[in-house]
Amino acid sequence: MSERAVFATRIGAIAATVGSAVGLGNIWRFPYEAGQHGGGAFLLIYLACVLVMGIPVIVAEFVIGRASRKNVCGALRALSPWRGLHFFGYLCVLASLMIMSFYSVVCGWILEYIMQAVRGGMTGHTSQQNAEMFAQFVQNPWRSVMWTILFLLLNYLILRRGLKRGIERLSNVLMPLLAVLLLAFCLNSLFMPQVWQGLSFLFTPDFSQISPRMVVGAMGQAFFSLSVGLSCLLTYASYFKENDSLLRNATMVAVFDTLVAILAGVMIFPAVFSYGVAPEAGPKLIFEVLPSIFQQMPVGGLWAVMFFALLFVAAITSTISVSEASIAFFCEEWGMSRNRASLLNTVVSMIFGSLCALSFGVMSGFTIAGKTLFELFDYVASNVFLPVGGMFFCIFVGWLLDRKLVKDQLTNHGTLSPRMLKPLIFCVRYVAPAAILAVFLYGIL
Ligand code: PFF
């Protein structure tokens, strides 16, 4: 992009940013992480992380992005009082490629499930058969690699069309529709036999479940779900208009993202207990549970197609934003055309994505530190890179950036009320970096 784009409308900017945050992180990752870490206690710590770390990091990224109107490296170079800090941007690009790689595998699973739903391939299945179907599918090297590659091709087609036309139009229409559908499924779950067991698993904290692993996991989940720490929101904010309110946009992202995660929990857990699936089943959790949910609904096949299709849209608005961070970098730092940058992003993701897809089958024996490539990319990107990135952005804005510049960005040069400014800057300077550090230390010690 030689002349920098801005989002055409305020709603478009919010929808695209919320679209980045709301994705598989909320509907696929949150339920399985909560399931593995004891439900209610995980939710509580997760919410604390969103509040204490997530929101300050969103604000920090927004300030850097809009003040510089550049990609992460360019922004750090332009705003930093010290030389060399822009190298941190390379880490963000690396993290974004890692996330793209494992995320597109799950997007591929969704494509397979859309196809199965259209063909009626899940009708009449017992929960046991649903579990077998998933296992057979992910172990098949050709199918899972093919869907991963197909997904990345679709992602590429949208990326190539540029910012406004591609991303904005898609998010404006389909995100609200997903919310409506999710609400309908939650209502449906409230009529399941084990509804109370499911809801109390999700909402009653059992404090004995709190462990270093769980707290690090909740922090990683908060960062992953909010899309923070990777410069993705920074890049989007570089396309915001001068009169957009950064604080309002940040609140919108946090509120919508959290609501969708909780709704996903309300939809999944009553079903988990009603169909006798283990809550700690891991990444396959929703793929085993959802088909059973659809089955007991009238015209279940139709619901299944709609749900997986919308989940696909939620996922692709997130992958577009992850890709956008590295594409802005390739274009502005390495002088590539948008088309070439999108292609580079796609090819690298295809290579590593295929390896991640094979982690469930032929490459399941290939592990590093006890984790398959898929698990490793997910774990390292979410639990290490994103929180480190978040801490960096907070310290950068809180301690290195000119105070007046920060204030101008947050109040739109004095036109917005500075009421929340002081507590917010306090959180960016002290609370968020200290909390992230504390969680890391708790995790290691
Ligand atoms: N927040 C997205 C989700 O919940 O699915 C995933 C994601 C997007 C993570 C962008 C990180 C990121 F930078």
PDB file of C-alpha atoms in Angstrom, residues 23 99 116 159 176 186 220 283 364 384 389:
ATOM      1  CA  GLY A  23     -12.581 -16.206  16.346  1.00  0.00           C
ATOM      2  CA  ILE A  99      -0.205 -18.588  14.816  1.00  0.00           C
ATOM      3  CA  GLN A 116     -19.737 -33.220   6.229  1.00  0.00           C
ATOM      4  CA  LEU A 159      -5.913 -10.561   1.467  1.00  0.00           C
ATOM      5  CA  PRO A 176     -23.670  -9.947  14.144  1.00  0.00           C
ATOM      6  CA  CYS A 186     -27.013 -21.275  24.189  1.00  0.00           C
ATOM      7  CA  GLY A 220      -2.173 -16.975  27.221  1.00  0.00           C
ATOM      8  CA  PRO A 283      -8.452 -29.370  20.925  1.00  0.00           C
ATOM      9  CA  SER A 364       2.430 -37.360  16.016  1.00  0.00           C
ATOM     10  CA  VAL A 384       5.083 -16.879  25.719  1.00  0.00           C
ATOM     11  CA  GLY A 389       4.862  -8.773  23.287  1.00  0.00           C
TER      12      GLY A 389
END
